[in-house]
Amino acid sequence: MLLYRGFSRNSRSILNRCQWVLLPLQHHHSILSSTVRSPPDPTRKEQLDPFSLVADELSILGNRLRSMVVAEVPKLASAAEYFFKMGVEGKRFRPTVLLLMATALNVTIPETASDRVVDPVATELRTRQQRIAEITEMIHVASLLHDDVLDDADTRRGIGSLNFVMGNKLAVLAGDFLLSRACVTLASLKNTEVVSLLAKVVEHLVTGETMQMATSCEQRCSMEYYLQKTYYKTASLISNSCKAIALLAGQTAEVSMLAYEYGKNLGLAYQLIDDLLDFTGTSASLGKGSLSDIRHGIVTAPILFAIEEFPQLRSVVDRGFDNSGDVDLALEFLAKSSGLQKTKELATKHAGLAAAAIDSLPESNDELVQKSRRALLDLTQIVITRIK
Ligand code: FPP
Ligand code: MG
């Protein structure tokens, strides 16, 4: 059975006990977040689906991505397009954030309301910002293709991972190919600051992934090390892309930094919840293996918080989780601890910081700008309440 493969029935029952810990957290207000703005109330009447606000542009983006990854050699072509095909495009979370950010920073969407004068300069800017969304998604998918090779994953987005279906070699080459196509689009923007930002992101992705291979317990058991790695692996891409959106719009350093802060904190919140779901979600709901982090000896926030309460867990972590008995033992400690709850609280704190960055943007009376800012605020809530 694919679900919980390699684990004893014991692991499953421990996990079931872990899951209830999360239930009261939907209404839990963190002491950690007491100094930052609370994310918006999801029951607010005016809440719109943030994804629907940019649905038309997302569909154009999907078509653009498919055309950007066309390759000469059929084998490479089918590998490169694998995760851009309809139905397996994923949540398109990053492009959604970036397109909303573009509007939130007062940039006109060209083909919207007829009462809006179509300004060619604004149209050109929006197109350039759409390119950033495409590049970001391309870098993201490239990193996933390589990540699945490193993790020896067999599923992704509910289907076989590319390495599983076509082999490691083609998966690595397809990732390289996507990066090269992203570079070509990036160069076409002719903005060296934006090129440097996104080049730095690729360096961060590689650095984060390498940090994750750490073998010393000092590093693996350190919350500081984990958060730095999390920034590199997840938050750098979205934060620097948000900053690129602001830079292309000619925004001030201050506004660009707020865009960056929003992306950084949203990214950190997103990954903290991802790490939590690895313990509480099912393979079916996640579209990839559950318990995969601990199975690979990767120590994430829930276990790090559990170590603070049960220092004896450190020696279990030190052994590397090579046997499933140690995984069960760690899960026992986790179930007894408030590790899952504290992870959710930390994610909530970062979601609050992301919301505070949006609240600090210069005021605007433009209805579309306001709507997009509300959608960005709503995303901070969606990120911490998601179950997949
Ligand atoms: C998912 O990690 C992976 C990443 C967020 C980044 C991976 C980066 C690299 C492999 C470096 C190479 C980068 C490029 C751009 C080619 P995860 O295993 O925690 O998440 P998962 O559960 O979705 O697999
Ligand atoms: Mg992985």
Coordinates of C-alpha atoms and ligand atoms in Angstrom, one line a residue:
M1 CA 0.0 0.0 0.0
L2 CA 1.4 3.4 -1.0
L3 CA 0.0 5.2 2.0
Y4 CA 2.5 5.2 4.9
R5 CA 4.6 2.7 3.0
G6 CA 7.4 1.4 5.1
F7 CA 5.7 2.1 8.4
S8 CA 4.2 0.0 11.0
R9 CA 0.5 0.3 11.9
N10 CA 1.8 1.8 15.0
S11 CA 3.0 4.9 13.1
R12 CA -0.5 5.4 11.7
S13 CA -2.2 5.3 15.1
I14 CA 0.4 7.7 16.6
L15 CA -0.3 10.1 13.7
N16 CA -4.0 9.8 14.2
R17 CA -3.5 10.9 17.7
C18 CA -1.4 13.8 16.4
Q19 CA -4.1 15.0 14.1
W20 CA -6.6 16.0 16.8
V21 CA -4.0 18.3 18.3
L22 CA -4.5 20.6 15.3
L23 CA -8.3 20.9 15.6
P24 CA -8.5 23.6 18.3
L25 CA -5.8 25.6 16.6
Q26 CA -8.2 27.0 14.0
H27 CA -9.4 29.3 16.8
H28 CA -6.2 29.5 18.7
H29 CA -4.6 32.9 19.1
S30 CA -0.9 32.7 19.5
I31 CA 1.1 34.5 22.2
L32 CA 3.8 34.7 19.5
S33 CA 1.6 36.7 17.2
S34 CA 0.4 39.1 19.9
T35 CA 2.7 41.8 18.6
V36 CA 1.8 41.5 15.0
R37 CA -1.4 42.0 13.0
S38 CA -3.8 39.0 13.1
P39 CA -4.5 37.6 9.7
P40 CA -8.0 38.6 8.4
D41 CA -11.1 36.8 9.6
P42 CA -12.0 34.2 6.9
T43 CA -15.7 34.6 7.6
R44 CA -15.6 38.2 6.4
K45 CA -18.4 38.7 3.9
E46 CA -16.4 40.5 1.3
Q47 CA -13.7 37.7 1.0
L48 CA -13.1 36.8 -2.6
D49 CA -11.2 33.8 -3.8
P50 CA -7.8 35.3 -4.4
F51 CA -7.2 32.9 -7.3
S52 CA -10.4 33.9 -9.1
L53 CA -9.2 37.6 -9.2
V54 CA -6.4 36.6 -11.5
A55 CA -8.0 33.6 -13.1
D56 CA -7.9 35.0 -16.7
E57 CA -4.3 35.9 -16.4
L58 CA -3.4 32.5 -14.9
S59 CA -4.9 30.8 -17.8
I60 CA -2.9 32.9 -20.2
L61 CA 0.2 32.2 -18.0
G62 CA -0.5 28.4 -18.3
N63 CA -0.5 28.7 -22.1
R64 CA 2.6 30.8 -22.1
L65 CA 4.4 28.3 -19.9
R66 CA 3.4 25.5 -22.2
S67 CA 4.8 27.4 -25.2
M68 CA 8.0 28.3 -23.4
V69 CA 8.9 24.7 -22.7
V70 CA 8.7 23.4 -26.2
A71 CA 11.9 21.4 -27.0
E72 CA 13.4 20.1 -30.2
V73 CA 14.0 16.5 -29.0
P74 CA 10.7 14.7 -28.3
K75 CA 11.9 13.0 -25.1
L76 CA 13.0 16.3 -23.6
A77 CA 9.9 18.0 -24.8
S78 CA 7.6 15.5 -23.0
A79 CA 9.8 15.7 -19.8
A80 CA 9.8 19.5 -19.8
E81 CA 6.1 19.9 -20.3
Y82 CA 5.2 17.2 -17.7
F83 CA 4.1 19.5 -14.9
F84 CA 2.7 22.2 -17.2
K85 CA 0.0 20.0 -18.6
M86 CA -3.6 20.8 -17.8
G87 CA -4.7 19.2 -14.6
V88 CA -1.2 18.9 -13.1
E89 CA -0.3 22.6 -13.0
G90 CA -0.5 22.7 -9.2
K91 CA -2.0 25.5 -7.2
R92 CA -0.2 28.2 -9.1
F93 CA 0.3 29.8 -5.8
R94 CA 3.4 31.8 -6.7
P95 CA 2.0 33.4 -9.9
T96 CA -1.2 34.2 -8.1
V97 CA 0.7 36.1 -5.4
L98 CA 2.8 37.9 -8.0
L99 CA -0.1 39.0 -10.1
L100 CA -2.0 40.2 -7.1
M101 CA 1.1 42.0 -5.9
A102 CA 1.5 43.7 -9.3
T103 CA -2.1 45.1 -8.9
A104 CA -1.7 45.9 -5.2
L105 CA 1.2 48.1 -6.1
N106 CA -1.1 50.2 -8.3
V107 CA -0.5 48.8 -11.7
T108 CA -3.4 48.7 -14.1
I109 CA -4.6 45.4 -15.6
P110 CA -4.9 46.3 -19.3
E111 CA -7.7 44.1 -20.5
T112 CA -10.1 44.6 -17.5
A113 CA -12.9 47.1 -17.0
S114 CA -13.8 49.0 -20.1
D115 CA -14.0 52.3 -18.2
R116 CA -10.3 52.0 -17.6
V117 CA -8.2 53.8 -20.2
V118 CA -5.8 51.4 -21.7
D119 CA -2.4 52.9 -21.2
P120 CA 0.3 51.4 -23.4
V121 CA 3.0 52.0 -20.7
A122 CA 0.9 50.2 -18.1
T123 CA 0.2 47.4 -20.6
E124 CA 3.9 47.0 -21.2
L125 CA 4.7 47.0 -17.5
R126 CA 2.0 44.4 -16.8
T127 CA 3.4 42.1 -19.5
R128 CA 6.8 42.4 -17.9
Q129 CA 5.4 41.5 -14.5
Q130 CA 3.6 38.5 -16.1
R131 CA 7.0 37.4 -17.3
I132 CA 8.3 37.4 -13.7
A133 CA 5.3 35.2 -12.7
E134 CA 6.3 32.8 -15.5
I135 CA 10.0 32.8 -14.6
T136 CA 9.2 32.2 -11.0
E137 CA 6.9 29.2 -11.8
M138 CA 9.5 27.8 -14.1
I139 CA 12.3 28.0 -11.5
H140 CA 9.9 26.5 -9.0
V141 CA 9.0 23.5 -11.2
A142 CA 12.7 23.0 -12.1
S143 CA 13.6 22.9 -8.4
L144 CA 10.8 20.3 -7.8
L145 CA 12.1 18.1 -10.6
H146 CA 15.6 18.1 -9.0
D147 CA 14.2 17.8 -5.5
D148 CA 12.3 14.7 -6.4
V149 CA 15.5 13.1 -7.7
L150 CA 17.3 14.0 -4.5
D151 CA 14.4 12.7 -2.4
D152 CA 13.9 9.7 -4.6
A153 CA 10.2 10.6 -4.6
D154 CA 7.7 8.5 -6.6
T155 CA 4.7 10.9 -6.5
R156 CA 4.1 14.6 -7.1
R157 CA 0.8 16.5 -7.6
G158 CA -1.1 13.2 -7.4
I159 CA 0.8 11.6 -10.3
G160 CA 4.1 9.7 -10.7
S161 CA 7.0 12.1 -10.2
L162 CA 9.1 12.7 -13.4
N163 CA 12.1 10.8 -12.0
F164 CA 9.8 7.9 -11.3
V165 CA 8.2 7.9 -14.7
M166 CA 11.2 8.8 -16.9
G167 CA 14.2 8.3 -14.7
N168 CA 16.6 10.5 -12.8
K169 CA 18.7 11.5 -15.7
L170 CA 15.9 12.9 -17.8
A171 CA 14.4 14.6 -14.7
V172 CA 17.7 16.4 -14.0
L173 CA 18.0 17.4 -17.6
A174 CA 14.4 18.6 -17.8
G175 CA 15.0 20.8 -14.7
D176 CA 18.2 22.2 -16.3
F177 CA 16.2 22.9 -19.5
L178 CA 13.4 24.7 -17.6
L179 CA 16.1 26.9 -15.9
S180 CA 17.6 27.8 -19.2
R181 CA 14.3 28.8 -20.6
A182 CA 13.6 30.9 -17.5
C183 CA 17.0 32.6 -18.0
V184 CA 16.2 33.5 -21.6
T185 CA 12.9 35.1 -20.5
L186 CA 14.7 36.9 -17.7
A187 CA 17.3 38.3 -20.1
S188 CA 14.6 39.6 -22.3
L189 CA 13.5 41.9 -19.4
K190 CA 16.8 43.8 -19.7
N191 CA 16.9 44.7 -16.0
T192 CA 20.1 43.7 -14.4
E193 CA 18.8 44.2 -10.8
V194 CA 16.0 41.8 -11.4
V195 CA 18.4 39.3 -13.1
S196 CA 20.7 39.4 -10.0
L197 CA 17.7 38.9 -7.7
L198 CA 16.5 35.8 -9.4
A199 CA 20.0 34.4 -9.9
K200 CA 20.5 34.8 -6.2
V201 CA 17.2 32.9 -5.7
V202 CA 18.6 29.9 -7.6
E203 CA 21.8 30.1 -5.4
H204 CA 19.5 30.1 -2.4
L205 CA 17.6 27.1 -3.6
V206 CA 20.8 25.1 -4.0
T207 CA 22.1 26.4 -0.7
G208 CA 18.9 25.4 1.2
E209 CA 18.9 22.0 -0.4
T210 CA 22.5 21.5 0.6
M211 CA 21.9 22.7 4.1
Q212 CA 19.2 20.1 4.4
M213 CA 21.8 17.4 3.9
A214 CA 23.5 18.4 7.1
T215 CA 24.6 15.5 9.2
S216 CA 25.7 17.1 12.4
C217 CA 23.1 17.0 15.2
E218 CA 24.1 20.5 16.1
Q219 CA 22.8 21.7 12.8
R220 CA 19.9 19.3 12.4
C221 CA 18.6 20.1 15.9
S222 CA 18.9 23.9 15.6
M223 CA 15.7 25.9 15.0
E224 CA 17.9 28.8 13.7
Y225 CA 19.5 26.6 11.1
Y226 CA 16.1 25.2 10.1
L227 CA 14.6 28.6 9.6
Q228 CA 17.6 29.8 7.6
K229 CA 17.3 26.7 5.4
T230 CA 13.5 27.3 5.1
Y231 CA 14.1 30.8 3.9
Y232 CA 16.6 29.6 1.2
K233 CA 14.5 26.7 0.1
T234 CA 11.0 28.2 0.1
A235 CA 10.8 31.9 1.0
S236 CA 13.6 33.3 -1.1
L237 CA 11.9 32.6 -4.4
I238 CA 8.6 34.2 -3.5
S239 CA 10.1 37.2 -1.6
N240 CA 12.6 38.1 -4.2
S241 CA 10.0 37.7 -7.0
C242 CA 7.6 40.0 -5.1
K243 CA 10.5 42.5 -4.9
A244 CA 11.1 42.1 -8.7
I245 CA 7.5 43.0 -9.3
A246 CA 7.9 46.2 -7.3
L247 CA 11.2 47.1 -9.0
L248 CA 9.8 46.7 -12.5
A249 CA 7.0 49.1 -11.4
G250 CA 9.6 51.6 -10.4
Q251 CA 8.5 51.5 -6.8
T252 CA 10.6 53.1 -4.0
A253 CA 13.1 51.0 -2.0
E254 CA 10.7 51.1 0.9
V255 CA 7.7 49.7 -1.0
S256 CA 10.0 47.1 -2.7
M257 CA 11.1 46.0 0.8
L258 CA 7.4 45.7 1.9
A259 CA 6.7 43.5 -1.1
Y260 CA 9.8 41.4 -0.2
E261 CA 8.7 41.2 3.5
Y262 CA 5.2 40.0 2.4
G263 CA 6.7 37.3 0.2
K264 CA 9.3 36.2 2.8
N265 CA 6.8 35.8 5.7
L266 CA 4.1 34.2 3.5
G267 CA 6.8 31.8 2.2
L268 CA 7.9 30.9 5.8
A269 CA 4.3 30.4 6.9
Y270 CA 3.6 28.3 3.9
Q271 CA 6.6 26.0 4.5
L272 CA 5.9 25.7 8.3
I273 CA 2.4 24.4 7.4
D274 CA 3.9 22.1 4.8
D275 CA 6.2 20.6 7.4
L276 CA 3.3 20.2 9.7
L277 CA 1.1 18.6 7.1
D278 CA 3.9 16.1 6.4
F279 CA 3.0 14.7 9.8
T280 CA -0.8 15.2 9.8
G281 CA -1.9 14.9 6.1
T282 CA -2.5 11.8 4.1
S283 CA -0.7 10.9 0.9
A284 CA -4.0 11.1 -0.9
S285 CA -4.7 14.7 0.2
L286 CA -1.2 15.9 -0.3
G287 CA -0.6 14.3 -3.7
K288 CA 2.8 13.1 -2.4
G289 CA 4.1 10.9 0.3
S290 CA 3.3 11.8 3.9
L291 CA 5.9 11.4 6.7
S292 CA 8.4 11.8 4.0
D293 CA 10.6 14.3 5.9
I294 CA 11.2 12.2 8.9
R295 CA 11.6 9.1 6.8
H296 CA 14.5 10.9 5.0
G297 CA 16.0 12.0 8.3
I298 CA 14.9 15.6 7.7
V299 CA 14.1 17.3 11.0
T300 CA 11.4 20.1 10.8
A301 CA 9.7 22.5 13.1
P302 CA 7.3 20.1 14.8
I303 CA 10.2 17.8 16.0
L304 CA 12.4 20.8 16.8
F305 CA 9.7 22.2 19.1
A306 CA 9.2 18.7 20.6
I307 CA 12.9 18.4 21.4
E308 CA 12.6 21.6 23.5
E309 CA 10.0 19.8 25.7
F310 CA 11.7 16.4 25.5
P311 CA 15.5 16.7 25.2
Q312 CA 15.8 12.9 25.2
L313 CA 14.3 13.1 21.6
R314 CA 17.6 14.6 20.5
S315 CA 19.4 11.3 20.7
V316 CA 16.7 9.7 18.6
V317 CA 17.1 12.4 16.0
D318 CA 20.9 11.9 16.2
R319 CA 20.5 8.3 15.1
G320 CA 19.1 9.5 11.8
F321 CA 15.7 7.6 11.6
D322 CA 17.2 4.7 9.7
N323 CA 14.8 2.4 11.4
S324 CA 11.1 2.7 11.6
G325 CA 11.2 2.0 15.4
D326 CA 12.9 5.4 15.8
V327 CA 10.3 7.1 13.6
D328 CA 7.6 5.6 15.9
L329 CA 9.5 6.8 18.9
A330 CA 9.8 10.4 17.6
L331 CA 6.1 10.4 16.7
E332 CA 5.3 9.3 20.3
F333 CA 7.3 12.2 21.6
L334 CA 5.6 14.5 19.1
A335 CA 2.1 13.4 20.1
K336 CA 3.0 14.1 23.8
S337 CA 4.5 17.5 23.0
S338 CA 3.0 20.8 21.7
G339 CA 5.3 20.6 18.7
L340 CA 2.5 20.7 16.1
Q341 CA 0.7 23.5 17.9
K342 CA 3.8 25.6 18.2
T343 CA 4.6 25.1 14.5
K344 CA 1.1 26.4 13.7
E345 CA 1.7 29.3 16.0
L346 CA 4.9 30.2 14.4
A347 CA 3.3 30.0 10.9
T348 CA 0.5 32.2 12.2
K349 CA 3.1 34.7 13.4
H350 CA 4.7 34.9 10.0
A351 CA 1.3 35.2 8.3
G352 CA 0.6 38.2 10.6
L353 CA 3.9 39.8 9.6
A354 CA 3.1 39.3 5.9
A355 CA -0.3 40.9 6.5
A356 CA 1.4 43.8 8.3
A357 CA 3.6 44.5 5.3
I358 CA 0.5 44.9 3.1
D359 CA -1.1 47.2 5.6
S360 CA 2.0 49.4 5.5
L361 CA 1.8 50.0 1.8
P362 CA 1.0 53.6 0.9
E363 CA -2.8 54.3 0.9
S364 CA -4.7 53.9 -2.4
N365 CA -8.3 54.7 -3.2
D366 CA -8.3 52.5 -6.3
E367 CA -10.9 49.8 -6.0
L368 CA -8.8 47.2 -7.8
V369 CA -5.7 48.0 -5.8
Q370 CA -7.8 47.6 -2.6
K371 CA -9.3 44.3 -3.8
S372 CA -5.9 42.9 -4.6
R373 CA -4.5 43.9 -1.2
R374 CA -7.5 42.2 0.5
A375 CA -6.8 39.1 -1.6
L376 CA -3.1 39.2 -0.5
L377 CA -4.3 39.5 3.1
D378 CA -6.8 36.6 2.6
L379 CA -3.9 34.5 1.2
T380 CA -2.1 34.8 4.5
Q381 CA -5.1 33.1 6.2
I382 CA -5.5 30.5 3.4
V383 CA -1.9 29.5 3.8
I384 CA -2.2 28.7 7.5
T385 CA -5.6 27.0 7.4
R386 CA -4.9 24.8 4.3
I387 CA -5.1 21.1 4.8
K388 CA -3.3 20.1 1.5
Ligands
FPP1 C1 10.9 21.0 -2.1 O1 11.4 20.5 -0.9 C2 12.1 21.6 -2.8 C3 12.4 22.9 -2.9 C4 11.5 23.9 -2.3 C5 13.7 23.4 -3.5 C6 14.6 22.3 -4.1 C7 15.9 22.9 -4.7 C8 16.8 22.2 -5.3 C9 16.7 20.8 -5.6 C10 18.0 22.9 -5.8 C11 18.1 23.0 -7.3 C12 17.3 24.2 -7.8 C13 17.0 24.5 -9.0 C14 16.3 25.7 -9.4 C15 17.2 23.5 -10.2 P1 10.7 19.4 -0.1 O2 11.3 18.0 -0.4 O3 10.7 19.8 1.3 O4 9.2 19.4 -0.6 P2 8.3 18.3 -1.2 O5 7.6 17.6 -0.1 O6 7.3 19.1 -2.1 O7 9.1 17.4 -2.0
MG2 MG 10.9 16.6 -1.7

